[in-house]
């Protein structure tokens, strides 16, 4: 089944699949590196704990700040287990996936963690969270995948205690990898998720690679908004942004050399302001279409977008090959940003050249 989403006046076909049936079945919802297949293994939780500890240091949150406090996390449960190292009073874990919740509840019961962790199936953009409940919220890789970003942020804000803080991660339109991810989704838009998943399982031996590519290519919701839009809406809901990661420029829309694929706001609840229930600031119809040629002056990007339109939509094997090769480039981009915090012009041009000459080699256009 295929659904039609209208964004910026353009029709985009997306797979008709509920998020609760996607996470846990096709993706774990987190593309952590260096993790083994045992989902809640000590190695995995130790790895996640180190990431969380590093992230919280960035936002000036110490172990003592969270000790005996009430914490919230949305996801499969690994981050919630990582948060236990901060000795909280309790961690409330929520996730849209019934598969993830069932698995995590089983682990909680088996390891006698019922007094420390409460896990509940919940959609933060539809189901109400308890008000004024949480001292800290760790929201990593979630907000761009909810069905209604406006309502989700209202819900999160109202659930925070006064002076409570939140790690607020979101995808950044205008970055190279987000452009490439949207390109992958465009190429796969008419292909059933099961067909692509079976192809990956048959031909790719790396489960982490499969997890990451599925999360980008087939996650039902992938809404993109600029940092200034998120900032304004969080402030409208009584929150203050007191820091960030990777945010080099609030106002520039596109910079493939300097913009990281994600941004994190360090958020603090400052007032019980009235919620903007009717606001359309982060409405789905205002989602940024990063495949719009009007956003770019680079003729090579125009070339790539035109090549994508020329692909034979029935040639699944070729589309799959192209999508997988793009994923390999995305992974290189991540490594480059982790090492150097940005791409050099030479590195970027080499990647673009590879996409045009190798990946889209059968769809070269004339007079471009």
Short mmCIF file of C-alpha atoms in Angstrom, two decimals:
data_model
loop_
_atom_site.label_atom_id
_atom_site.label_comp_id
_atom_site.label_asym_id
_atom_site.label_seq_id
_atom_site.Cartn_x
_atom_site.Cartn_y
_atom_site.Cartn_z
CA UNK A 1 0.00 0.00 0.00
CA UNK A 2 1.12 3.55 -0.79
CA UNK A 3 -0.02 6.81 0.77
CA UNK A 4 0.21 10.29 -0.70
CA UNK A 5 1.84 13.10 1.25
CA UNK A 6 1.57 16.63 -0.12
CA UNK A 7 4.45 18.86 0.95
CA UNK A 8 5.37 22.27 -0.49
CA UNK A 9 2.91 21.65 -3.29
CA UNK A 10 4.60 18.41 -4.37
CA UNK A 11 3.14 14.93 -4.10
CA UNK A 12 5.42 12.37 -2.48
CA UNK A 13 4.45 8.72 -2.26
CA UNK A 14 5.34 7.03 1.00
CA UNK A 15 4.86 3.48 2.26
CA UNK A 16 1.57 3.03 4.13
CA UNK A 17 2.96 1.62 7.35
CA UNK A 18 2.44 2.62 10.95
CA UNK A 19 5.55 3.47 12.95
CA UNK A 20 4.60 0.97 15.62
CA UNK A 21 4.89 -1.79 13.02
CA UNK A 22 8.18 -0.47 11.64
CA UNK A 23 10.35 -0.10 14.74
CA UNK A 24 11.40 -3.38 16.22
CA UNK A 25 10.67 -5.22 12.97
CA UNK A 26 12.71 -3.39 10.32
CA UNK A 27 14.84 -1.08 12.48
CA UNK A 28 15.93 -0.76 16.09
CA UNK A 29 15.49 3.02 15.82
CA UNK A 30 19.13 3.76 16.55
CA UNK A 31 22.16 3.44 14.31
CA UNK A 32 24.74 2.90 17.05
CA UNK A 33 28.11 1.70 15.90
CA UNK A 34 30.14 -1.12 17.46
CA UNK A 35 27.12 -2.92 18.85
CA UNK A 36 26.56 -6.67 18.80
CA UNK A 37 23.37 -8.57 18.02
CA UNK A 38 22.50 -9.24 21.68
CA UNK A 39 20.21 -6.24 22.06
CA UNK A 40 20.62 -5.60 25.81
CA UNK A 41 24.10 -7.04 26.23
CA UNK A 42 26.48 -5.48 28.76
CA UNK A 43 28.70 -4.41 25.89
CA UNK A 44 25.85 -2.59 24.16
CA UNK A 45 24.60 -0.86 27.30
CA UNK A 46 28.14 0.13 28.29
CA UNK A 47 28.63 1.65 24.85
CA UNK A 48 25.35 3.57 25.02
CA UNK A 49 26.16 4.74 28.57
CA UNK A 50 29.45 6.24 27.38
CA UNK A 51 27.65 8.11 24.60
CA UNK A 52 25.04 9.48 27.01
CA UNK A 53 27.70 10.50 29.53
CA UNK A 54 29.63 12.33 26.80
CA UNK A 55 26.48 14.04 25.57
CA UNK A 56 25.36 15.16 29.01
CA UNK A 57 28.77 16.68 29.69
CA UNK A 58 28.25 18.82 26.60
CA UNK A 59 25.06 20.24 28.07
CA UNK A 60 26.62 20.65 31.52
CA UNK A 61 24.51 17.99 33.23
CA UNK A 62 26.42 15.99 35.84
CA UNK A 63 25.69 12.71 37.58
CA UNK A 64 24.69 14.60 40.72
CA UNK A 65 22.19 16.65 38.70
CA UNK A 66 20.25 13.48 37.85
CA UNK A 67 20.77 11.53 41.05
CA UNK A 68 17.39 10.64 42.65
CA UNK A 69 15.60 12.54 39.86
CA UNK A 70 12.79 11.45 37.53
CA UNK A 71 13.99 10.89 33.98
CA UNK A 72 12.28 10.20 30.66
CA UNK A 73 13.53 8.52 27.50
CA UNK A 74 11.85 7.57 24.23
CA UNK A 75 13.19 4.53 22.41
CA UNK A 76 13.93 0.83 22.49
CA UNK A 77 15.20 0.78 26.08
CA UNK A 78 18.98 0.74 25.65
CA UNK A 79 19.26 4.45 26.45
CA UNK A 80 16.99 4.02 29.47
CA UNK A 81 19.35 1.36 30.79
CA UNK A 82 22.28 3.69 30.12
CA UNK A 83 20.59 6.40 32.18
CA UNK A 84 20.55 4.10 35.24
CA UNK A 85 24.26 4.88 35.69
CA UNK A 86 23.19 8.36 36.83
CA UNK A 87 21.37 6.79 39.80
CA UNK A 88 17.96 8.34 39.11
CA UNK A 89 14.87 7.85 41.23
CA UNK A 90 13.11 6.36 38.23
CA UNK A 91 13.35 6.24 34.43
CA UNK A 92 10.16 6.33 32.38
CA UNK A 93 10.65 4.68 29.00
CA UNK A 94 8.15 5.27 26.20
CA UNK A 95 8.13 3.93 22.66
CA UNK A 96 5.62 3.70 19.82
CA UNK A 97 6.68 0.15 18.99
CA UNK A 98 4.75 -2.65 20.66
CA UNK A 99 7.60 -5.01 19.69
CA UNK A 100 10.21 -2.87 21.45
CA UNK A 101 8.06 -2.40 24.57
CA UNK A 102 7.24 -6.10 24.86
CA UNK A 103 10.93 -7.03 24.56
CA UNK A 104 12.05 -4.35 27.03
CA UNK A 105 9.39 -5.22 29.62
CA UNK A 106 10.54 -8.82 29.47
CA UNK A 107 14.13 -7.70 30.12
CA UNK A 108 13.05 -5.40 33.00
CA UNK A 109 11.14 -8.23 34.69
CA UNK A 110 13.93 -10.75 34.17
CA UNK A 111 16.53 -8.40 35.70
CA UNK A 112 14.40 -7.12 38.61
CA UNK A 113 14.42 -3.52 37.37
CA UNK A 114 10.71 -2.84 37.92
CA UNK A 115 11.38 -0.34 40.69
CA UNK A 116 13.81 1.63 38.53
CA UNK A 117 12.25 1.57 35.05
CA UNK A 118 8.66 1.89 33.85
CA UNK A 119 8.18 1.06 30.18
CA UNK A 120 4.98 1.97 28.31
CA UNK A 121 3.86 1.92 24.70
CA UNK A 122 3.03 5.51 23.85
CA UNK A 123 3.04 7.93 20.90
CA UNK A 124 4.34 11.29 22.17
CA UNK A 125 2.50 13.12 19.39
CA UNK A 126 -0.87 11.55 20.25
CA UNK A 127 -0.93 10.24 23.83
CA UNK A 128 -0.67 12.69 26.72
CA UNK A 129 2.39 12.59 28.95
CA UNK A 130 2.02 13.36 32.68
CA UNK A 131 2.37 17.10 33.34
CA UNK A 132 5.25 18.62 35.34
CA UNK A 133 6.71 15.16 35.90
CA UNK A 134 10.25 14.97 34.55
CA UNK A 135 13.51 16.55 35.70
CA UNK A 136 15.32 15.45 32.53
CA UNK A 137 14.29 14.13 29.11
CA UNK A 138 16.72 12.37 26.78
CA UNK A 139 15.18 12.61 23.30
CA UNK A 140 17.68 11.34 20.74
CA UNK A 141 16.67 10.69 17.11
CA UNK A 142 12.93 10.84 17.78
CA UNK A 143 11.27 14.16 16.97
CA UNK A 144 11.66 14.01 13.16
CA UNK A 145 9.89 10.64 13.13
CA UNK A 146 6.70 11.53 15.01
CA UNK A 147 3.45 12.06 13.11
CA UNK A 148 2.75 15.52 14.56
CA UNK A 149 5.81 17.54 15.61
CA UNK A 150 3.75 20.45 16.96
CA UNK A 151 1.80 18.28 19.39
CA UNK A 152 4.86 16.26 20.38
CA UNK A 153 6.77 19.36 21.47
CA UNK A 154 3.77 20.69 23.37
CA UNK A 155 3.50 17.33 25.12
CA UNK A 156 7.20 17.21 25.99
CA UNK A 157 7.25 20.79 27.27
CA UNK A 158 4.23 20.33 29.52
CA UNK A 159 5.73 17.12 30.95
CA UNK A 160 8.92 18.87 32.12
CA UNK A 161 9.25 20.30 35.60
CA UNK A 162 10.21 23.95 35.94
CA UNK A 163 13.96 24.20 35.27
CA UNK A 164 13.88 20.66 33.92
CA UNK A 165 16.20 20.02 31.00
CA UNK A 166 16.03 18.12 27.72
CA UNK A 167 18.51 16.74 25.19
CA UNK A 168 16.62 17.58 21.97
CA UNK A 169 18.10 15.98 18.83
CA UNK A 170 16.78 16.63 15.31
CA UNK A 171 17.78 16.22 11.67
CA UNK A 172 19.05 19.33 9.91
CA UNK A 173 17.82 20.12 6.38
CA UNK A 174 20.58 21.74 4.36
CA UNK A 175 23.16 19.09 5.27
CA UNK A 176 24.63 16.64 2.75
CA UNK A 177 23.54 13.41 4.43
CA UNK A 178 19.95 14.56 4.88
CA UNK A 179 19.88 15.39 1.16
CA UNK A 180 21.24 11.92 0.34
CA UNK A 181 18.76 10.24 2.68
CA UNK A 182 15.85 12.01 1.00
CA UNK A 183 17.26 10.98 -2.37
CA UNK A 184 17.25 7.35 -1.24
CA UNK A 185 13.63 7.65 -0.10
CA UNK A 186 12.67 9.15 -3.45
CA UNK A 187 14.26 6.26 -5.34
CA UNK A 188 12.51 3.65 -3.18
CA UNK A 189 9.15 5.39 -2.85
CA UNK A 190 7.14 2.87 -4.92
CA UNK A 191 8.91 -0.26 -3.68
CA UNK A 192 7.40 -2.32 -0.87
CA UNK A 193 9.47 -2.30 2.31
CA UNK A 194 9.51 -6.10 2.52
CA UNK A 195 11.03 -6.42 -0.95
CA UNK A 196 13.92 -4.11 -0.12
CA UNK A 197 14.41 -5.64 3.33
CA UNK A 198 14.65 -9.16 1.89
CA UNK A 199 17.20 -7.91 -0.64
CA UNK A 200 19.35 -6.43 2.12
CA UNK A 201 19.16 -9.56 4.27
CA UNK A 202 20.19 -11.69 1.31
CA UNK A 203 23.04 -9.50 0.08
CA UNK A 204 24.34 -7.52 3.08
CA UNK A 205 25.96 -9.31 6.02
CA UNK A 206 26.28 -6.24 8.25
CA UNK A 207 23.19 -5.91 10.49
CA UNK A 208 24.16 -2.41 11.63
CA UNK A 209 24.38 -1.27 8.00
CA UNK A 210 20.92 -2.73 7.35
CA UNK A 211 19.49 -1.12 10.48
CA UNK A 212 20.78 2.31 9.48
CA UNK A 213 19.68 2.20 5.86
CA UNK A 214 16.20 0.94 6.76
CA UNK A 215 15.73 3.69 9.34
CA UNK A 216 16.50 6.39 6.77
CA UNK A 217 14.81 4.87 3.75
CA UNK A 218 11.56 3.48 5.11
CA UNK A 219 10.74 5.08 8.44
CA UNK A 220 7.10 6.20 7.94
CA UNK A 221 7.63 9.73 9.22
CA UNK A 222 10.69 11.81 8.34
CA UNK A 223 9.82 15.47 8.77
CA UNK A 224 12.48 18.14 8.32
CA UNK A 225 12.45 21.63 9.84
CA UNK A 226 15.12 24.31 10.17
CA UNK A 227 16.76 25.01 13.56
CA UNK A 228 15.18 28.46 13.82
CA UNK A 229 11.73 26.88 13.43
CA UNK A 230 12.39 24.43 16.27
CA UNK A 231 13.87 27.19 18.42
CA UNK A 232 10.85 29.45 17.99
CA UNK A 233 8.37 26.71 18.77
CA UNK A 234 10.24 25.50 21.85
CA UNK A 235 10.37 29.09 23.12
CA UNK A 236 6.64 29.48 22.42
CA UNK A 237 6.14 26.54 24.75
CA UNK A 238 8.07 27.98 27.69
CA UNK A 239 11.51 26.58 26.94
CA UNK A 240 14.91 28.25 26.63
CA UNK A 241 17.74 27.06 24.36
CA UNK A 242 20.94 27.50 26.37
CA UNK A 243 23.34 25.62 24.10
CA UNK A 244 23.66 23.27 21.15
CA UNK A 245 25.86 20.87 19.21
CA UNK A 246 26.97 21.29 15.59
CA UNK A 247 24.91 24.43 14.97
CA UNK A 248 27.18 26.65 12.89
CA UNK A 249 24.58 29.06 11.52
CA UNK A 250 20.93 29.60 12.48
CA UNK A 251 19.94 31.45 9.36
CA UNK A 252 21.77 29.79 6.46
CA UNK A 253 19.58 27.13 4.86
CA UNK A 254 22.16 24.98 3.07
CA UNK A 255 25.83 24.23 3.53
CA UNK A 256 26.89 20.71 2.60
CA UNK A 257 30.48 21.34 3.64
CA UNK A 258 29.83 22.63 7.16
CA UNK A 259 26.42 21.43 8.31
CA UNK A 260 26.28 18.25 10.36
CA UNK A 261 23.28 16.04 9.59
CA UNK A 262 21.88 16.64 13.06
CA UNK A 263 21.65 19.35 15.68
CA UNK A 264 20.97 19.02 19.39
CA UNK A 265 19.43 21.82 21.42
CA UNK A 266 20.14 21.99 25.14
CA UNK A 267 16.68 22.88 26.43
CA UNK A 268 15.56 24.21 29.80
CA UNK A 269 11.96 24.76 30.94
CA UNK A 270 11.64 28.40 32.03
CA UNK A 271 7.93 29.21 32.19
CA UNK A 272 4.45 27.68 32.17
CA UNK A 273 3.49 29.51 29.04
CA UNK A 274 0.14 28.75 27.36
CA UNK A 275 0.51 26.08 24.71
CA UNK A 276 0.06 27.11 21.09
CA UNK A 277 -2.44 24.38 20.24
CA UNK A 278 -3.41 25.89 16.87
CA UNK A 279 0.11 26.78 15.78
CA UNK A 280 1.17 25.52 12.34
CA UNK A 281 4.85 26.41 12.70
CA UNK A 282 5.98 22.77 12.51
CA UNK A 283 3.03 21.52 10.51
CA UNK A 284 3.66 18.61 8.12
CA UNK A 285 2.80 20.86 5.15
CA UNK A 286 5.75 23.11 6.09
CA UNK A 287 8.18 20.20 6.05
CA UNK A 288 11.31 21.17 4.08
CA UNK A 289 11.56 19.38 0.73
CA UNK A 290 15.34 19.09 0.46
CA UNK A 291 15.07 17.68 -3.07
CA UNK A 292 13.73 20.99 -4.38
CA UNK A 293 16.26 22.22 -6.98
CA UNK A 294 15.40 25.83 -6.12
CA UNK A 295 17.30 25.43 -2.84
CA UNK A 296 20.63 24.88 -4.59
CA UNK A 297 22.93 26.79 -6.94
CA UNK A 298 25.21 23.80 -7.49
CA UNK A 299 24.63 22.46 -11.01
CA UNK A 300 25.94 19.03 -10.04
CA UNK A 301 23.16 18.67 -7.45
CA UNK A 302 20.65 19.61 -10.16
CA UNK A 303 22.26 16.94 -12.33
CA UNK A 304 21.86 14.28 -9.64
CA UNK A 305 18.20 15.15 -9.09
CA UNK A 306 17.51 15.00 -12.81
CA UNK A 307 19.28 11.64 -13.08
CA UNK A 308 17.11 10.27 -10.27
CA UNK A 309 13.99 11.18 -12.27
CA UNK A 310 15.24 9.21 -15.28
CA UNK A 311 15.67 5.90 -13.48
CA UNK A 312 13.52 3.01 -14.60
CA UNK A 313 11.20 2.59 -11.62
CA UNK A 314 10.68 -1.08 -12.42
CA UNK A 315 14.37 -1.95 -12.32
CA UNK A 316 14.50 -2.85 -8.64
CA UNK A 317 17.95 -4.40 -8.71
CA UNK A 318 19.51 -1.23 -10.13
CA UNK A 319 17.64 1.01 -7.69
CA UNK A 320 18.76 -1.15 -4.78
CA UNK A 321 22.36 -0.97 -5.95
CA UNK A 322 22.20 2.83 -6.22
CA UNK A 323 20.58 3.22 -2.78
CA UNK A 324 23.19 0.99 -1.13
CA UNK A 325 26.07 2.89 -2.78
CA UNK A 326 24.59 6.17 -1.55
CA UNK A 327 24.46 4.70 1.96
CA UNK A 328 28.19 3.96 1.78
CA UNK A 329 28.85 7.60 0.90
CA UNK A 330 26.68 8.72 3.81
CA UNK A 331 28.79 6.63 6.18
CA UNK A 332 31.94 8.28 4.83
CA UNK A 333 30.39 11.69 5.43
CA UNK A 334 29.64 10.76 9.05
CA UNK A 335 33.28 9.70 9.58
CA UNK A 336 34.57 12.91 8.01
CA UNK A 337 32.40 15.06 10.28
CA UNK A 338 33.37 13.04 13.34
CA UNK A 339 37.05 13.59 12.55
CA UNK A 340 37.13 17.09 11.08
CA UNK A 341 33.73 18.56 11.96
CA UNK A 342 33.16 19.37 8.28
CA UNK A 343 33.92 18.31 4.70
CA UNK A 344 36.61 19.91 2.59
CA UNK A 345 35.63 21.18 -0.83
CA UNK A 346 37.85 18.53 -2.42
CA UNK A 347 36.21 15.72 -0.42
CA UNK A 348 32.74 16.96 -1.28
CA UNK A 349 33.53 17.28 -4.99
CA UNK A 350 34.99 13.77 -5.05
CA UNK A 351 31.80 12.37 -3.51
CA UNK A 352 29.59 14.26 -5.94
CA UNK A 353 31.74 13.06 -8.84
CA UNK A 354 31.39 9.46 -7.65
CA UNK A 355 27.61 9.79 -7.45
CA UNK A 356 27.40 11.18 -10.99
CA UNK A 357 30.06 9.06 -12.71
CA UNK A 358 29.65 5.75 -10.91
CA UNK A 359 26.29 5.53 -9.16
CA UNK A 360 24.21 7.25 -11.85
CA UNK A 361 26.50 6.26 -14.70
CA UNK A 362 23.66 4.81 -16.79
CA UNK A 363 21.59 7.96 -16.48
CA UNK A 364 23.95 10.68 -17.65
CA UNK A 365 22.07 13.69 -18.99
CA UNK A 366 23.09 15.79 -21.91
CA UNK A 367 23.64 19.54 -21.94
CA UNK A 368 24.07 19.87 -18.20
#
